[in-house]
N, C-alpha and C. Protein backbone atom coordinates (compact mmCIF):
# COMPACT_ATOMS: atom_id res chain seq x y z
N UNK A 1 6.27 1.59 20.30
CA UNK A 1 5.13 2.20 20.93
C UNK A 1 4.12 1.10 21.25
N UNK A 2 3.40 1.30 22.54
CA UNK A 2 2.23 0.44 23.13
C UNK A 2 1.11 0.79 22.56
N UNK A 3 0.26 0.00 21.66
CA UNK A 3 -0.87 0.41 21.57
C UNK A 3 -2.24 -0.61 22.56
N UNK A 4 -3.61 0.03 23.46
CA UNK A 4 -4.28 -1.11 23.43
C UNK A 4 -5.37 -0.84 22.84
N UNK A 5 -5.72 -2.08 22.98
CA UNK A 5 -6.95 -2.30 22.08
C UNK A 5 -8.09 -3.06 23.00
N UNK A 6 -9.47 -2.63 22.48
CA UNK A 6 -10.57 -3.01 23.19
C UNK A 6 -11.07 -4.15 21.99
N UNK A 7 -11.52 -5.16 22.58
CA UNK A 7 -11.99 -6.25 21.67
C UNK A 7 -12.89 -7.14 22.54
N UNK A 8 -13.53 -7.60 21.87
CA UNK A 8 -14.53 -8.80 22.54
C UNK A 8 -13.49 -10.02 22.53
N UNK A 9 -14.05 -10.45 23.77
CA UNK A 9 -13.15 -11.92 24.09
C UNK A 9 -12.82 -13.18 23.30
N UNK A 10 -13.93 -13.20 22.50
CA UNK A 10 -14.43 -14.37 21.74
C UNK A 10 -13.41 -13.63 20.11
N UNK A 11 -13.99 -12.55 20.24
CA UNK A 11 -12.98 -11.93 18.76
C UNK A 11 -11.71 -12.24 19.17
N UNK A 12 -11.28 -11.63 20.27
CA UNK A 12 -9.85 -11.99 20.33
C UNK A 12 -8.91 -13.14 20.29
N UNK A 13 -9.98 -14.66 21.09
CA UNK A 13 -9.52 -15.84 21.09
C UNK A 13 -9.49 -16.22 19.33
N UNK A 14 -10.16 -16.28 18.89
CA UNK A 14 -10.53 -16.54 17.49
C UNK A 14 -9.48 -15.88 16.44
N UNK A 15 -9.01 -14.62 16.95
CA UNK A 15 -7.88 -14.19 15.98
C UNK A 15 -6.44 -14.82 16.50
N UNK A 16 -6.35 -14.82 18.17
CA UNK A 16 -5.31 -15.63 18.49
C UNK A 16 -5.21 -16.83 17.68
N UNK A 17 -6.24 -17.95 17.55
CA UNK A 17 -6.52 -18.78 16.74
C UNK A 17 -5.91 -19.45 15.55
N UNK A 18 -6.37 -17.87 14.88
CA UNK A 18 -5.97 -17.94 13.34
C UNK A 18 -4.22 -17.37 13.40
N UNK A 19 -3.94 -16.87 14.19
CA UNK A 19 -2.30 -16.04 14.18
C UNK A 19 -1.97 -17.10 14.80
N UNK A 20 -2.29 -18.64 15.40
CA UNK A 20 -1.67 -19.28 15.87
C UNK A 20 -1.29 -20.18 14.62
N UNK A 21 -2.03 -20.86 13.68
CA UNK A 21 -2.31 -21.24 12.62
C UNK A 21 -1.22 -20.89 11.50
N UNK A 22 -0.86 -19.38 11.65
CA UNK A 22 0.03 -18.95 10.79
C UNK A 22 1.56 -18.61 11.07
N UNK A 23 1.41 -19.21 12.32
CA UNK A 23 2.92 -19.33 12.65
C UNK A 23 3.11 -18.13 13.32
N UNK A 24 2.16 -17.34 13.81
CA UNK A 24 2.97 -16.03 14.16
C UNK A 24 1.58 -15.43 15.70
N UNK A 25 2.05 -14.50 16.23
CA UNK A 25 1.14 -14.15 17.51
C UNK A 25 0.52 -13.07 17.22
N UNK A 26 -0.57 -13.24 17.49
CA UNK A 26 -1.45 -11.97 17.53
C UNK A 26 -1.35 -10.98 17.26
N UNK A 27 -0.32 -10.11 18.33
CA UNK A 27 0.90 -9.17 18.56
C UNK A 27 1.39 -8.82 16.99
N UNK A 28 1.70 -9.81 16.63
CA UNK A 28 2.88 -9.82 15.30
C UNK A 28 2.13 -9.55 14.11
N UNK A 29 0.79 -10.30 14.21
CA UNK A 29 -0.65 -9.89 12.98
C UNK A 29 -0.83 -8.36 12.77
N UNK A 30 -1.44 -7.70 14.06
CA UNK A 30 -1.28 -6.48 14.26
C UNK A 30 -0.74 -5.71 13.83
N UNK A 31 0.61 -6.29 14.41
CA UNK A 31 1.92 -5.00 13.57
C UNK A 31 1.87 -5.59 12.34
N UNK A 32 2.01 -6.34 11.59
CA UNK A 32 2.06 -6.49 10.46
C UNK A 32 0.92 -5.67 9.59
N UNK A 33 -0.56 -5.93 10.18
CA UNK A 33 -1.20 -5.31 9.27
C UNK A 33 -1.29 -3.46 9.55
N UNK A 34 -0.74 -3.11 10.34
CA UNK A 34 -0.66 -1.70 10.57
C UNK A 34 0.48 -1.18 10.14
N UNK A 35 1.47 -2.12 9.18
CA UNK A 35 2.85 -1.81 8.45
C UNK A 35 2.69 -1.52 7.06
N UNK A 36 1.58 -2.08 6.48
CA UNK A 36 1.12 -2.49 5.32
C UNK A 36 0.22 -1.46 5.53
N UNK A 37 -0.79 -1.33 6.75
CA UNK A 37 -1.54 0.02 6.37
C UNK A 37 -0.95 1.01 6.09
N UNK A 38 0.02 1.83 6.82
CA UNK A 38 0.67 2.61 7.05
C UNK A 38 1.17 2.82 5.79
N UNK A 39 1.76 2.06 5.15
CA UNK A 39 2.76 2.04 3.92
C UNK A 39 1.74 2.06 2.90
N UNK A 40 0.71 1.66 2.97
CA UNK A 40 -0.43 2.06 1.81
C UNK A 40 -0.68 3.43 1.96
N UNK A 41 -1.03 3.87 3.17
CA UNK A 41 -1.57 5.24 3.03
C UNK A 41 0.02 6.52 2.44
N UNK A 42 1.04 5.90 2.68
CA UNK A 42 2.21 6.58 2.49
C UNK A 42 2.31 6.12 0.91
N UNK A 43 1.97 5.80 0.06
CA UNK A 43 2.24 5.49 -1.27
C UNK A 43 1.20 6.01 -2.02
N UNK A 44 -0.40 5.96 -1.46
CA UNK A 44 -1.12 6.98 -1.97
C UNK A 44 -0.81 8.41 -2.19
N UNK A 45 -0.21 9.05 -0.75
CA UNK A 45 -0.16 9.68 -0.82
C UNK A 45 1.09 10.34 -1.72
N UNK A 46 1.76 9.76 -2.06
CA UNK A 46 2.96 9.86 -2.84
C UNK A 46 2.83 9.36 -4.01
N UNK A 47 1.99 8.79 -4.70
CA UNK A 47 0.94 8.91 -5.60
C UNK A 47 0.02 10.30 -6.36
N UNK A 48 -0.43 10.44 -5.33
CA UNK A 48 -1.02 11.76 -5.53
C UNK A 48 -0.31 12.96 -5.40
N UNK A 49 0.79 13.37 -5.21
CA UNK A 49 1.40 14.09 -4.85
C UNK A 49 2.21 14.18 -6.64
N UNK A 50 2.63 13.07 -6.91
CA UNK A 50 3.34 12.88 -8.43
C UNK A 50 2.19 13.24 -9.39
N UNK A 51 1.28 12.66 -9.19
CA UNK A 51 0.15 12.96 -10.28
C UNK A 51 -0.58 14.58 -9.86
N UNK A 52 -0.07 15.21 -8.99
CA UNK A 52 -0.48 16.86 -9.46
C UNK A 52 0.80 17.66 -9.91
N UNK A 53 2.02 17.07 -9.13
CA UNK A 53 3.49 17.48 -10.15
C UNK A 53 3.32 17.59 -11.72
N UNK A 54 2.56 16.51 -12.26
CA UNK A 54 2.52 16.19 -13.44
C UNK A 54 1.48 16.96 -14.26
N UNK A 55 0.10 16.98 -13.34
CA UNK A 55 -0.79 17.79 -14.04
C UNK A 55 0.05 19.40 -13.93
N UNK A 56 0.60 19.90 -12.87
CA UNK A 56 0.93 21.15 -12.94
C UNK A 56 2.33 21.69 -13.81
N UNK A 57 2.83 20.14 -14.81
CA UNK A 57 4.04 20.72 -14.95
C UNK A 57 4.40 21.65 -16.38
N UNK A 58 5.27 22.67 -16.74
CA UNK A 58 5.02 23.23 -17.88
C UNK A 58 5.61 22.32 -19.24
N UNK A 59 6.13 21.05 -18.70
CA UNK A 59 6.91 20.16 -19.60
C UNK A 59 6.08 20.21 -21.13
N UNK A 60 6.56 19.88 -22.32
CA UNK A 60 5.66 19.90 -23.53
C UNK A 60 6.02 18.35 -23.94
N UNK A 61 5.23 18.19 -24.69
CA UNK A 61 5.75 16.69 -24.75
C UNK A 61 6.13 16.73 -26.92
N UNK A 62 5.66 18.42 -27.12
CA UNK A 62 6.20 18.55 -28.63
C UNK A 62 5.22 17.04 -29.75
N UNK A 63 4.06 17.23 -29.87
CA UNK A 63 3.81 16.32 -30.45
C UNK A 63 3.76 14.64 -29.99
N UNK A 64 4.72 14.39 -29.66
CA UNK A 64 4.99 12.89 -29.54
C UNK A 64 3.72 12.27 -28.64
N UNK A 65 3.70 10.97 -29.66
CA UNK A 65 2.28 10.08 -28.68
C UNK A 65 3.48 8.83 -27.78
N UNK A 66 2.35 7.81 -27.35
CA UNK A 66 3.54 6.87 -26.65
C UNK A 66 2.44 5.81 -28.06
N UNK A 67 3.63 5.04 -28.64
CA UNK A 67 3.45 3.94 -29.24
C UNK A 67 4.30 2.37 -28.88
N UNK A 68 2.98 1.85 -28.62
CA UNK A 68 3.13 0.36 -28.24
C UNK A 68 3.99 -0.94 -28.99
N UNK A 69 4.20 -0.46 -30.55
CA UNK A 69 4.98 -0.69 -31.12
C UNK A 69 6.45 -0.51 -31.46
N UNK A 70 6.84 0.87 -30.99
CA UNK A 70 8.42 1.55 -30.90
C UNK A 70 8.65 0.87 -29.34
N UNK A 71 7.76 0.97 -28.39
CA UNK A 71 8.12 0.70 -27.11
C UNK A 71 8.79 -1.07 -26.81
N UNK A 72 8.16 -1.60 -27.98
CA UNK A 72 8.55 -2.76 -27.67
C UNK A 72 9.21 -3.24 -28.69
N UNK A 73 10.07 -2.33 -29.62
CA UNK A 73 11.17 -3.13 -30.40
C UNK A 73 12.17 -3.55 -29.93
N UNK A 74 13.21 -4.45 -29.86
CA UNK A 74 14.27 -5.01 -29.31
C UNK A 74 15.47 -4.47 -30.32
């Protein structure tokens, strides 16, 4: 998909700049950081989605605590 974008000239040379710097194009910055957005907002949300599974579940846990000591015997 095409996306455009409105930017000031001077912003834009300046990020060309820095995406030149890093080995990669402008273009490629972009998608990169809108892959990473994307995938953040998709892990929150799948995040939150587990943590009301959990508040809503009828599971019992019968007593038991979590101990830091059993957890880490070998």
């Amino acid at each position: 998909m095409n996306i455009t974008l409105s930017v000031d000239k001077q912003v834009a040379q300046r990020a060309r700049d820095a995406a030149q710097k890093m080995g990669k194009s402008l273009n490629q910055i972009v998608r990169d950081y809108l892959e990473q957005l994307a995938g953040s907002a998709y892990r929150d949300q799948q995040w939150i989605q587990f943590e009301s599974r959990c508040l809503q579940s009828s599971a019992k846990l019968d007593g038991w605590q979590f101990n830091r000591d059993e957890a880490n015997e070998r």
